[in-house]
Short mmCIF file of C-alpha atoms in Angstrom, two decimals:
data_model
loop_
_atom_site.label_atom_id
_atom_site.label_comp_id
_atom_site.label_asym_id
_atom_site.label_seq_id
_atom_site.Cartn_x
_atom_site.Cartn_y
_atom_site.Cartn_z
CA UNK A 21 -54.16 35.92 -22.91
CA UNK A 22 -51.37 37.27 -20.64
CA UNK A 23 -47.92 35.82 -19.95
CA UNK A 24 -48.99 34.22 -16.68
CA UNK A 25 -51.90 32.34 -18.34
CA UNK A 26 -49.58 31.12 -21.12
CA UNK A 27 -47.08 29.85 -18.60
CA UNK A 28 -49.75 28.07 -16.55
CA UNK A 29 -51.27 26.39 -19.65
CA UNK A 30 -47.99 24.60 -20.31
CA UNK A 31 -48.18 23.02 -16.87
CA UNK A 32 -51.74 21.63 -17.09
CA UNK A 33 -50.56 18.03 -16.81
CA UNK A 34 -48.20 18.74 -13.90
CA UNK A 35 -49.42 18.00 -10.40
CA UNK A 36 -47.83 21.21 -9.11
CA UNK A 37 -49.20 23.50 -11.81
CA UNK A 38 -51.46 25.30 -9.38
CA UNK A 39 -48.58 25.98 -7.05
CA UNK A 40 -46.44 27.41 -9.86
CA UNK A 41 -49.32 29.47 -11.09
CA UNK A 42 -50.06 30.96 -7.69
CA UNK A 43 -46.38 31.73 -7.08
CA UNK A 44 -45.91 33.46 -10.42
CA UNK A 45 -49.10 35.46 -10.11
CA UNK A 46 -48.02 36.63 -6.67
CA UNK A 47 -44.59 37.58 -8.04
CA UNK A 48 -46.02 39.65 -10.88
CA UNK A 49 -48.47 41.31 -8.54
CA UNK A 50 -45.66 42.10 -6.13
CA UNK A 51 -43.52 43.67 -8.85
CA UNK A 52 -46.46 45.82 -9.99
CA UNK A 53 -46.77 47.10 -6.45
CA UNK A 54 -43.13 48.16 -6.12
CA UNK A 55 -42.26 51.82 -6.30
CA UNK A 56 -39.17 53.07 -8.13
CA UNK A 57 -37.60 53.82 -4.75
CA UNK A 58 -38.05 50.22 -3.65
CA UNK A 59 -36.60 48.96 -6.93
CA UNK A 60 -33.55 51.20 -6.58
CA UNK A 61 -33.03 50.19 -2.95
CA UNK A 62 -33.40 46.53 -3.89
CA UNK A 63 -30.84 46.93 -6.69
CA UNK A 64 -28.36 48.64 -4.33
CA UNK A 65 -28.77 45.91 -1.73
CA UNK A 66 -28.25 43.27 -4.41
CA UNK A 67 -25.15 45.04 -5.80
CA UNK A 68 -23.61 45.46 -2.34
CA UNK A 69 -24.33 41.84 -1.46
CA UNK A 70 -22.94 40.58 -4.77
CA UNK A 71 -19.79 42.70 -4.30
CA UNK A 72 -19.20 41.26 -0.83
CA UNK A 73 -19.82 37.68 -1.98
CA UNK A 74 -17.42 38.00 -4.92
CA UNK A 75 -14.81 39.52 -2.60
CA UNK A 76 -15.14 36.56 -0.21
CA UNK A 77 -14.79 34.06 -3.07
CA UNK A 78 -11.69 35.76 -4.47
CA UNK A 79 -10.12 36.33 -1.06
CA UNK A 80 -10.24 32.69 -0.07
CA UNK A 81 -7.81 31.92 2.74
CA UNK A 82 -5.33 34.79 2.32
CA UNK A 83 -4.98 37.76 4.68
CA UNK A 84 -7.10 40.83 4.14
CA UNK A 85 -10.14 42.65 5.55
CA UNK A 86 -12.86 40.19 6.46
CA UNK A 87 -15.37 42.34 4.57
CA UNK A 88 -15.14 45.36 2.29
CA UNK A 89 -15.78 48.10 4.82
CA UNK A 90 -16.82 50.47 2.02
CA UNK A 91 -19.05 48.58 -0.45
CA UNK A 92 -17.99 48.69 -4.10
CA UNK A 93 -15.23 51.32 -3.70
CA UNK A 94 -13.34 49.46 -0.97
CA UNK A 95 -10.42 51.47 0.55
CA UNK A 96 -10.37 53.88 -2.41
CA UNK A 97 -10.61 57.05 -0.29
CA UNK A 98 -7.82 55.90 2.02
CA UNK A 99 -5.68 55.05 -0.99
CA UNK A 100 -5.82 58.63 -2.26
CA UNK A 101 -3.41 59.43 0.58
CA UNK A 102 -1.31 56.25 0.79
CA UNK A 103 0.78 55.76 3.92
CA UNK A 104 3.92 53.68 4.17
CA UNK A 105 2.88 52.36 7.59
CA UNK A 106 -0.34 50.96 6.11
CA UNK A 107 1.59 49.23 3.33
CA UNK A 108 4.01 47.75 5.86
CA UNK A 109 1.14 46.49 8.00
CA UNK A 110 -0.24 44.78 4.91
CA UNK A 111 3.11 43.09 4.20
CA UNK A 112 3.39 41.98 7.82
CA UNK A 113 -0.11 40.48 7.80
CA UNK A 114 0.96 37.46 5.76
CA UNK A 115 2.84 36.23 2.68
CA UNK A 116 -0.26 36.98 0.61
CA UNK A 117 -2.85 39.63 1.42
CA UNK A 118 -5.54 41.41 -0.54
CA UNK A 119 -7.74 44.45 -1.00
CA UNK A 120 -10.58 45.13 -3.43
CA UNK A 121 -11.09 48.58 -4.94
CA UNK A 122 -14.02 49.16 -7.32
CA UNK A 123 -13.89 46.23 -9.75
CA UNK A 124 -10.21 45.49 -9.16
CA UNK A 125 -9.12 42.71 -6.83
CA UNK A 126 -5.51 43.17 -5.71
CA UNK A 127 -3.23 40.49 -4.24
CA UNK A 128 -0.02 41.63 -2.53
CA UNK A 129 2.94 39.25 -2.18
CA UNK A 130 5.36 40.20 0.58
CA UNK A 131 7.99 37.45 0.71
CA UNK A 132 11.15 37.31 -1.36
CA UNK A 133 10.31 33.97 -2.95
CA UNK A 134 6.76 34.94 -3.90
CA UNK A 135 8.00 38.27 -5.31
CA UNK A 136 10.63 36.50 -7.41
CA UNK A 137 8.08 33.94 -8.59
CA UNK A 138 5.78 36.70 -9.86
CA UNK A 139 8.63 38.57 -11.56
CA UNK A 140 9.58 35.34 -13.33
CA UNK A 141 6.09 34.18 -14.40
CA UNK A 142 5.43 35.82 -17.79
CA UNK A 143 3.08 32.93 -18.65
CA UNK A 144 0.65 34.09 -15.99
CA UNK A 145 1.31 37.81 -15.50
CA UNK A 146 2.41 40.93 -17.33
CA UNK A 147 3.28 44.44 -16.09
CA UNK A 148 0.25 46.69 -15.96
CA UNK A 149 1.30 49.74 -13.88
CA UNK A 150 -2.35 50.84 -13.42
CA UNK A 151 -5.51 50.54 -15.53
CA UNK A 152 -5.16 53.98 -17.09
CA UNK A 153 -1.47 53.49 -17.97
CA UNK A 154 -2.30 51.92 -21.33
CA UNK A 155 -4.14 55.08 -22.34
CA UNK A 156 -1.42 57.45 -21.11
CA UNK A 157 1.65 55.49 -22.27
CA UNK A 158 -0.27 54.34 -25.40
CA UNK A 159 -1.34 50.75 -26.10
CA UNK A 160 1.36 50.39 -28.78
CA UNK A 161 4.11 50.99 -26.21
CA UNK A 162 6.67 48.19 -25.95
CA UNK A 163 6.19 47.73 -22.18
CA UNK A 164 2.75 46.27 -22.88
CA UNK A 165 4.10 43.69 -25.31
CA UNK A 166 4.21 40.11 -24.15
CA UNK A 167 6.11 36.92 -24.87
CA UNK A 168 8.28 36.81 -28.00
CA UNK A 169 7.26 40.30 -29.12
CA UNK A 170 8.57 41.75 -25.85
CA UNK A 171 11.74 39.64 -25.97
CA UNK A 172 12.54 40.71 -29.53
CA UNK A 173 11.94 44.37 -28.74
CA UNK A 174 14.03 44.21 -25.59
CA UNK A 175 16.91 42.59 -27.49
CA UNK A 176 17.12 45.76 -29.54
CA UNK A 177 17.37 47.89 -26.38
CA UNK A 178 19.84 45.85 -24.31
CA UNK A 179 22.83 47.20 -26.20
CA UNK A 180 21.92 50.76 -25.26
CA UNK A 181 22.62 50.20 -21.56
CA UNK A 182 25.82 48.19 -21.52
CA UNK A 183 28.71 49.65 -19.54
CA UNK A 184 30.56 50.38 -22.78
CA UNK A 185 27.57 52.27 -24.21
CA UNK A 186 26.98 54.18 -20.97
CA UNK A 187 30.53 55.52 -20.95
CA UNK A 188 29.71 57.44 -24.13
CA UNK A 189 27.14 59.51 -22.24
CA UNK A 190 29.37 60.47 -19.27
CA UNK A 191 30.78 63.78 -20.65
CA UNK A 192 27.29 65.19 -21.23
CA UNK A 193 26.16 63.98 -17.81
CA UNK A 194 29.11 65.67 -16.11
CA UNK A 195 28.20 69.00 -17.73
CA UNK A 196 24.68 68.73 -16.29
CA UNK A 197 26.00 67.73 -12.86
CA UNK A 198 28.41 70.71 -12.74
CA UNK A 199 25.69 73.11 -13.87
CA UNK A 200 23.22 72.01 -11.19
CA UNK A 201 25.75 71.83 -8.35
CA UNK A 202 26.58 75.48 -9.04
CA UNK A 203 22.89 76.32 -9.16
CA UNK A 204 22.19 74.57 -5.85
CA UNK A 205 24.82 76.73 -4.15
CA UNK A 206 23.40 79.92 -5.69
CA UNK A 207 19.77 79.17 -4.86
CA UNK A 208 20.50 78.46 -1.18
CA UNK A 209 22.85 81.36 -0.43
CA UNK A 210 20.14 83.05 1.60
CA UNK A 211 19.16 79.88 3.45
CA UNK A 212 17.96 76.29 3.16
CA UNK A 213 15.13 75.39 0.82
CA UNK A 214 13.02 72.39 -0.14
CA UNK A 215 14.96 70.16 -2.55
CA UNK A 216 12.36 67.63 -3.69
CA UNK A 217 11.55 69.72 -6.83
CA UNK A 218 15.22 70.57 -7.41
CA UNK A 219 16.24 66.92 -7.43
CA UNK A 220 13.34 66.02 -9.71
CA UNK A 221 14.60 68.61 -12.18
CA UNK A 222 18.26 67.53 -12.15
CA UNK A 223 17.23 63.89 -12.57
CA UNK A 224 14.96 64.83 -15.46
CA UNK A 225 17.72 66.89 -17.10
CA UNK A 226 20.26 64.07 -16.70
CA UNK A 227 17.85 61.52 -18.15
CA UNK A 228 16.78 63.69 -21.07
CA UNK A 229 20.35 64.61 -22.01
CA UNK A 230 21.37 60.96 -21.77
CA UNK A 231 18.45 59.87 -23.94
CA UNK A 232 18.31 62.76 -26.41
CA UNK A 233 21.64 64.60 -26.26
CA UNK A 234 21.63 68.02 -27.90
CA UNK A 235 18.51 67.20 -29.91
CA UNK A 236 16.43 68.36 -26.96
CA UNK A 237 16.66 72.05 -26.03
CA UNK A 238 17.05 73.55 -22.56
CA UNK A 239 13.55 75.03 -22.88
CA UNK A 240 12.11 71.61 -23.70
CA UNK A 241 13.94 70.05 -20.74
CA UNK A 242 12.51 72.75 -18.45
CA UNK A 243 9.02 72.17 -19.86
CA UNK A 244 9.15 68.42 -19.28
CA UNK A 245 10.75 68.78 -15.83
CA UNK A 246 8.14 71.32 -14.69
CA UNK A 247 5.15 69.30 -15.86
CA UNK A 248 6.22 65.68 -15.60
CA UNK A 249 4.91 65.24 -12.05
CA UNK A 250 1.42 65.33 -13.63
CA UNK A 251 2.21 62.05 -15.38
CA UNK A 252 3.23 60.57 -12.04
CA UNK A 253 0.02 61.78 -10.41
CA UNK A 254 -2.00 60.24 -13.25
CA UNK A 255 -0.31 56.87 -12.74
CA UNK A 256 -0.70 56.54 -9.00
CA UNK A 257 -1.56 53.01 -7.91
CA UNK A 258 -5.11 54.09 -7.12
CA UNK A 259 -6.70 56.61 -9.43
CA UNK A 260 -9.94 57.16 -11.33
CA UNK A 261 -9.75 54.75 -14.29
CA UNK A 262 -11.51 56.97 -16.86
CA UNK A 263 -9.85 60.00 -18.44
CA UNK A 264 -12.18 62.93 -17.80
CA UNK A 265 -11.31 66.55 -18.71
CA UNK A 266 -9.24 68.42 -16.13
CA UNK A 267 -8.64 65.37 -13.93
CA UNK A 268 -5.19 64.04 -12.96
CA UNK A 269 -5.37 61.45 -15.71
CA UNK A 270 -6.36 64.06 -18.30
CA UNK A 271 -3.44 66.34 -17.42
CA UNK A 272 -1.13 63.33 -17.39
CA UNK A 273 -2.25 62.34 -20.89
CA UNK A 274 -1.67 65.87 -22.20
CA UNK A 275 1.89 66.00 -20.84
CA UNK A 276 2.68 62.47 -22.03
CA UNK A 277 1.55 63.26 -25.59
CA UNK A 278 3.43 66.56 -25.58
CA UNK A 279 6.62 64.89 -24.35
CA UNK A 280 6.41 62.03 -26.85
CA UNK A 281 5.97 64.54 -29.67
CA UNK A 282 9.23 66.20 -28.57
CA UNK A 283 10.94 62.80 -28.59
CA UNK A 284 9.67 62.06 -32.12
CA UNK A 285 11.42 65.17 -33.37
CA UNK A 286 14.59 64.18 -31.51
CA UNK A 287 14.46 60.70 -33.07
CA UNK A 288 14.40 62.14 -36.57
CA UNK A 289 17.34 64.42 -35.79
CA UNK A 290 19.28 61.43 -34.44
CA UNK A 291 18.59 59.48 -37.63
CA UNK A 292 19.77 62.38 -39.77
CA UNK A 293 22.90 62.78 -37.64
CA UNK A 294 23.94 59.11 -37.68
CA UNK A 295 23.12 58.64 -41.37
CA UNK A 296 25.46 61.55 -42.08
CA UNK A 297 28.26 59.76 -40.21
CA UNK A 298 27.99 61.62 -36.92
CA UNK A 299 29.38 60.35 -33.60
CA UNK A 300 27.18 58.78 -30.92
CA UNK A 301 26.61 61.00 -27.90
CA UNK A 302 23.24 59.80 -26.56
CA UNK A 303 20.93 56.79 -26.31
CA UNK A 304 19.01 57.75 -29.44
CA UNK A 305 22.25 57.92 -31.43
CA UNK A 306 23.26 54.47 -30.17
CA UNK A 307 19.86 53.01 -31.06
CA UNK A 308 19.89 54.51 -34.56
CA UNK A 309 23.48 53.25 -35.03
CA UNK A 310 22.40 49.71 -34.11
CA UNK A 311 19.64 49.91 -36.73
CA UNK A 312 22.05 51.28 -39.31
CA UNK A 313 24.59 48.51 -38.62
CA UNK A 314 21.87 45.86 -38.81
CA UNK A 315 20.68 47.24 -42.13
CA UNK A 316 24.16 47.42 -43.63
CA UNK A 317 25.40 44.08 -42.27
CA UNK A 318 22.25 42.03 -42.47
CA UNK A 319 22.51 38.52 -41.04
CA UNK A 320 20.13 35.63 -40.54
CA UNK A 321 21.93 34.46 -37.38
CA UNK A 322 19.23 34.51 -34.64
CA UNK A 323 21.91 35.15 -31.97
CA UNK A 324 23.39 38.12 -33.75
CA UNK A 325 23.18 41.42 -31.86
CA UNK A 326 22.62 43.10 -35.21
CA UNK A 327 19.41 41.22 -35.86
CA UNK A 328 17.07 44.13 -35.09
CA UNK A 329 14.42 45.76 -37.19
CA UNK A 330 13.86 49.37 -38.11
CA UNK A 331 11.95 51.38 -35.52
CA UNK A 332 9.75 54.34 -36.42
CA UNK A 333 10.13 57.73 -34.75
CA UNK A 334 6.85 57.06 -32.94
CA UNK A 335 8.11 53.75 -31.56
CA UNK A 336 11.37 55.35 -30.46
CA UNK A 337 9.51 58.19 -28.78
CA UNK A 338 7.27 55.79 -26.85
CA UNK A 339 10.23 53.70 -25.71
CA UNK A 340 12.22 56.76 -24.64
CA UNK A 341 9.18 57.99 -22.74
CA UNK A 342 9.01 54.71 -20.81
CA UNK A 343 12.71 55.08 -19.99
CA UNK A 344 11.89 58.52 -18.58
CA UNK A 345 8.88 57.14 -16.73
CA UNK A 346 10.96 54.31 -15.27
CA UNK A 347 13.84 56.58 -14.28
CA UNK A 348 12.31 59.90 -13.29
CA UNK A 349 10.44 59.12 -10.09
CA UNK A 350 12.72 56.33 -8.92
CA UNK A 351 15.86 58.39 -9.48
CA UNK A 352 14.32 61.47 -7.82
CA UNK A 353 13.47 59.34 -4.80
CA UNK A 354 16.97 57.86 -4.64
CA UNK A 355 18.51 61.32 -4.98
CA UNK A 356 16.50 62.75 -2.07
CA UNK A 357 17.33 59.89 0.29
CA UNK A 358 20.97 59.71 -0.81
CA UNK A 359 21.73 63.35 -0.01
CA UNK A 360 19.65 63.40 3.17
CA UNK A 361 21.41 60.30 4.48
CA UNK A 362 24.92 61.52 3.64
CA UNK A 363 24.27 65.04 4.96
CA UNK A 364 23.18 63.53 8.30
CA UNK A 365 26.25 61.26 8.57
CA UNK A 366 29.49 63.31 8.51
CA UNK A 367 31.61 60.18 9.03
CA UNK A 368 30.29 58.70 5.78
CA UNK A 369 30.72 62.01 3.97
CA UNK A 370 34.36 62.17 5.12
CA UNK A 371 35.05 58.68 3.73
CA UNK A 372 33.51 59.60 0.37
CA UNK A 373 35.63 62.76 0.15
CA UNK A 374 38.81 60.87 1.02
CA UNK A 375 38.10 58.30 -1.67
CA UNK A 376 37.24 60.88 -4.32
CA UNK A 377 40.56 62.68 -3.94
CA UNK A 378 42.49 59.41 -3.73
CA UNK A 379 41.15 57.95 -6.98
CA UNK A 380 41.83 61.30 -8.68
CA UNK A 381 45.42 61.49 -7.38
CA UNK A 382 44.48 64.61 -5.42
CA UNK A 383 43.29 66.47 -8.52
CA UNK A 384 39.57 67.19 -7.97
CA UNK A 385 39.17 68.52 -11.52
CA UNK A 386 39.93 65.20 -13.25
CA UNK A 387 37.09 64.50 -15.70
CA UNK A 388 34.76 61.61 -15.08
CA UNK A 389 35.26 58.36 -17.00
CA UNK A 390 33.89 54.88 -16.68
CA UNK A 391 37.17 53.54 -15.31
CA UNK A 392 37.37 56.38 -12.74
CA UNK A 393 33.85 55.62 -11.53
CA UNK A 394 34.85 51.95 -11.17
CA UNK A 395 37.50 52.96 -8.65
CA UNK A 396 34.95 54.68 -6.37
CA UNK A 397 34.27 51.51 -4.35
CA UNK A 398 33.08 53.10 -1.12
CA UNK A 399 30.96 55.75 -2.86
CA UNK A 400 29.36 52.95 -4.88
CA UNK A 401 28.58 51.09 -1.63
CA UNK A 402 26.88 54.20 -0.21
CA UNK A 403 24.65 54.37 -3.29
CA UNK A 404 23.86 50.66 -3.09
CA UNK A 405 23.05 50.81 0.63
CA UNK A 406 20.73 53.78 -0.02
CA UNK A 407 18.80 51.72 -2.56
CA UNK A 408 18.51 48.87 -0.04
CA UNK A 409 17.68 51.06 2.95
CA UNK A 410 15.14 53.19 1.08
CA UNK A 411 14.21 51.29 -2.12
CA UNK A 412 12.50 53.86 -4.38
CA UNK A 413 10.04 51.36 -5.88
CA UNK A 414 8.25 49.39 -3.18
CA UNK A 415 5.88 47.41 -5.36
CA UNK A 416 5.47 46.51 -9.04
CA UNK A 417 1.88 45.93 -10.26
CA UNK A 418 1.17 43.03 -12.62
CA UNK A 419 -2.11 41.90 -14.17
CA UNK A 420 -3.00 38.21 -14.10
CA UNK A 421 -3.56 36.87 -17.65
CA UNK A 422 -5.00 33.54 -16.51
CA UNK A 423 -5.74 31.88 -13.18
CA UNK A 424 -2.38 31.84 -11.40
CA UNK A 425 -1.63 29.08 -8.85
CA UNK A 426 0.81 31.20 -6.90
CA UNK A 427 1.26 28.56 -4.17
CA UNK A 428 -0.24 25.25 -3.08
CA UNK A 429 -3.09 26.94 -1.21
CA UNK A 430 -4.15 29.88 -3.37
CA UNK A 431 -4.85 30.70 -7.01
CA UNK A 432 -4.97 34.36 -8.01
CA UNK A 433 -8.09 34.95 -10.14
CA UNK A 434 -7.73 35.97 -13.77
CA UNK A 435 -7.99 39.73 -14.28
CA UNK A 436 -6.75 40.54 -10.78
CA UNK A 437 -3.70 42.62 -10.01
CA UNK A 438 -0.87 40.83 -8.26
CA UNK A 439 1.85 42.97 -6.71
CA UNK A 440 5.28 41.67 -5.69
CA UNK A 441 6.83 43.74 -2.90
CA UNK A 442 10.60 44.28 -2.63
CA UNK A 443 10.92 46.10 0.71
CA UNK A 444 10.69 43.03 3.02
CA UNK A 445 13.39 41.15 1.08
CA UNK A 446 15.71 44.16 1.32
CA UNK A 447 15.17 44.39 5.09
CA UNK A 448 15.46 40.71 5.93
CA UNK A 449 17.52 40.48 9.17
CA UNK A 450 18.73 37.01 8.18
CA UNK A 451 20.57 38.59 5.23
CA UNK A 452 21.17 42.17 6.30
CA UNK A 453 22.34 42.50 9.91
CA UNK A 454 20.57 45.43 11.57
CA UNK A 455 18.51 46.02 8.42
CA UNK A 456 17.04 49.31 9.62
CA UNK A 457 20.49 50.85 10.03
CA UNK A 458 22.44 52.47 7.20
CA UNK A 459 25.70 50.50 6.86
CA UNK A 460 27.53 50.93 3.51
CA UNK A 461 30.38 48.71 4.74
CA UNK A 462 28.14 45.65 4.45
CA UNK A 463 28.80 45.74 0.69
CA UNK A 464 32.59 46.09 0.77
CA UNK A 465 33.35 42.39 1.28
CA UNK A 466 32.43 40.41 -1.89
CA UNK A 467 31.71 37.38 0.31
CA UNK A 468 29.51 39.18 2.84
CA UNK A 469 25.96 37.85 3.43
CA UNK A 470 24.59 40.93 1.63
CA UNK A 471 26.66 40.32 -1.52
CA UNK A 472 26.11 36.57 -1.43
CA UNK A 473 22.31 36.76 -1.17
CA UNK A 474 21.69 37.90 -4.73
CA UNK A 475 18.11 36.61 -4.64
CA UNK A 476 17.24 39.27 -2.05
CA UNK A 477 18.56 42.12 -4.19
CA UNK A 478 15.25 43.03 -5.81
CA UNK A 479 15.77 46.80 -6.17
CA UNK A 480 15.68 46.47 -9.97
CA UNK A 481 13.36 43.47 -10.12
CA UNK A 482 14.27 40.23 -11.83
CA UNK A 483 13.07 38.07 -14.72
CA UNK A 484 12.12 39.14 -18.25
CA UNK A 485 11.20 42.69 -17.18
CA UNK A 486 14.27 43.36 -15.03
CA UNK A 487 15.25 47.04 -15.16
CA UNK A 488 17.35 47.85 -18.21
CA UNK A 489 18.92 50.85 -16.53
CA UNK A 490 20.45 49.38 -13.37
CA UNK A 491 24.06 49.85 -14.52
CA UNK A 492 23.18 53.40 -15.61
CA UNK A 493 21.70 54.16 -12.17
CA UNK A 494 24.72 52.92 -10.23
CA UNK A 495 27.24 54.73 -12.44
CA UNK A 496 25.30 58.00 -12.48
CA UNK A 497 24.67 58.22 -8.74
CA UNK A 498 28.23 57.23 -7.86
CA UNK A 499 29.51 60.02 -10.11
CA UNK A 500 26.97 62.57 -8.83
CA UNK A 501 27.57 61.82 -5.15
CA UNK A 502 31.34 61.90 -5.57
CA UNK A 503 31.38 65.33 -7.21
CA UNK A 504 28.84 66.80 -4.78
CA UNK A 505 30.79 65.54 -1.76
CA UNK A 506 34.01 67.15 -3.00
CA UNK A 507 32.67 70.52 -4.08
CA UNK A 508 29.78 71.14 -1.67
CA UNK A 509 29.11 71.35 2.04
CA UNK A 510 25.59 70.16 2.82
CA UNK A 511 23.42 71.25 5.74
CA UNK A 512 20.19 69.31 6.27
CA UNK A 513 17.41 70.91 8.28
CA UNK A 514 16.07 67.98 10.28
CA UNK A 515 12.34 68.06 11.04
CA UNK A 516 10.01 65.53 12.72
CA UNK A 517 9.01 64.44 9.20
CA UNK A 518 12.51 63.94 7.76
CA UNK A 519 12.60 60.20 8.43
CA UNK A 520 8.90 59.68 7.75
CA UNK A 521 8.20 58.12 4.36
CA UNK A 522 5.83 59.76 1.88
CA UNK A 523 4.50 57.56 -0.92
CA UNK A 524 4.04 59.32 -4.27
CA UNK A 525 4.52 56.55 -6.83
CA UNK A 526 7.96 56.14 -5.24
CA UNK A 527 9.01 57.18 -1.72
CA UNK A 528 10.31 60.52 -0.39
CA UNK A 529 10.94 62.21 2.97
CA UNK A 530 7.66 63.67 4.15
CA UNK A 531 9.17 67.14 4.60
CA UNK A 532 10.45 67.04 0.97
CA UNK A 533 14.07 67.44 2.15
CA UNK A 534 15.28 70.85 3.31
CA UNK A 535 18.91 71.49 2.37
CA UNK A 536 21.43 74.29 2.13
CA UNK A 537 24.46 73.96 -0.17
CA UNK A 538 27.71 75.85 0.31
CA UNK A 539 30.68 75.87 -2.04
CA UNK A 540 33.67 73.98 -0.69
CA UNK A 541 37.36 73.75 -1.58
CA UNK A 542 37.91 70.02 -2.20
CA UNK A 543 41.57 70.13 -1.14
CA UNK A 544 41.41 72.24 2.03
CA UNK A 545 37.80 71.72 3.06
CA UNK A 546 37.39 75.49 3.35
CA UNK A 547 33.85 76.82 2.87
CA UNK A 548 33.98 79.33 0.00
CA UNK A 549 30.44 80.71 0.11
#
């Protein structure tokens, strides 16, 4: 007795049994007549239809393509070459918009208030970077912690980036700055060259020396600087989510592991140095000193800054790697735009040079200190305006932990990505007059609309994951720009692509910035080479 007969026998007392029987027999007969080709085609049609239906349900009333033009993959191919203009069109399309790529539904928030709300909603969202980031940065990394675990970890790190702590690192930073400014002059004696890779290297060297001091060798710095772009490529917003050999994600994982292994060795050297009574000269030293103080002056006071636990070399290495990840691309972007902008505006360069000599009492060789950097008010404003005018990080991806009622009309589905955007807030004409013009003076008056509208200043984010290094960034770039302006004459080769924005994790000039550096006498302005 076959399955159909069994099924029919259970319906003998039902008036529609014959109808059910005939329908089921026809169905079974139809399936037996299908070829594999028809089954495959039917499955594809079903999958495509299901994908479109789910997209429509998740999209709801927010802006976005009416249908997924490319079934399943969505705009994946277009996203391999992201364009700033396409991002801006998405922001302009509405406060909330969406795309769907493979299995990932992405909601983009483009207003200041929605961006701030996401940044400040740890109950509903957590930073995710991209799907593969957990595998590359390691799932044990502190950036993937949530709630109290993240808060407790962060408390241990806050003391490493106070102004007082940062002043300890200035002498080592100045050595790196002097070394690279000399190198830039030497390497462009025969003519201008592309400076995107040069600025990536100096930013990497500055970060690594700040984090690791003399525990990291020049060869190791060169190794990390040369290869680190592979980590960036692996963590692009859209990338293949599985690590396959010889793909971007595979190379990124290799470099990340190699770099973290270097940092583990540095962490042990820092522990040995501080335990032996050595002075603090880098972030690792400061972190180890905090642990040592906490151990030797143990307290149960929950508000005590000494209430931190011991961290293993592995944990330190992972945290330091995230500092590098957070700083490397953003700082390289800021460096490119900063020097392009200043090189193209001789009036601004002249004001920086005047200020640098004035705060040094006309002695250009005065060593950098925290208090000296504090006096560089105009130079600081140029750095701040650069970060507003060309914010390195346009968007910050979060994953939705549970259905998130982001406003009265829309709930972001669980498992989706939600991305707050900072660019529109930083170019709001109600706050920043002529927002598409570069005007450092807008920051000089403490009561100006720009300084008063602190909610719009989203360069470093806000909320529980606000950037730890914002004071570090402002101090470092103010010092770097001041010294470069005094000792170098910059010539920028302007091309049709100079003002076009390239998106590679952060943003850069599309022509990768073509510069020539010449040595300059800070006192006379004479070109020396």
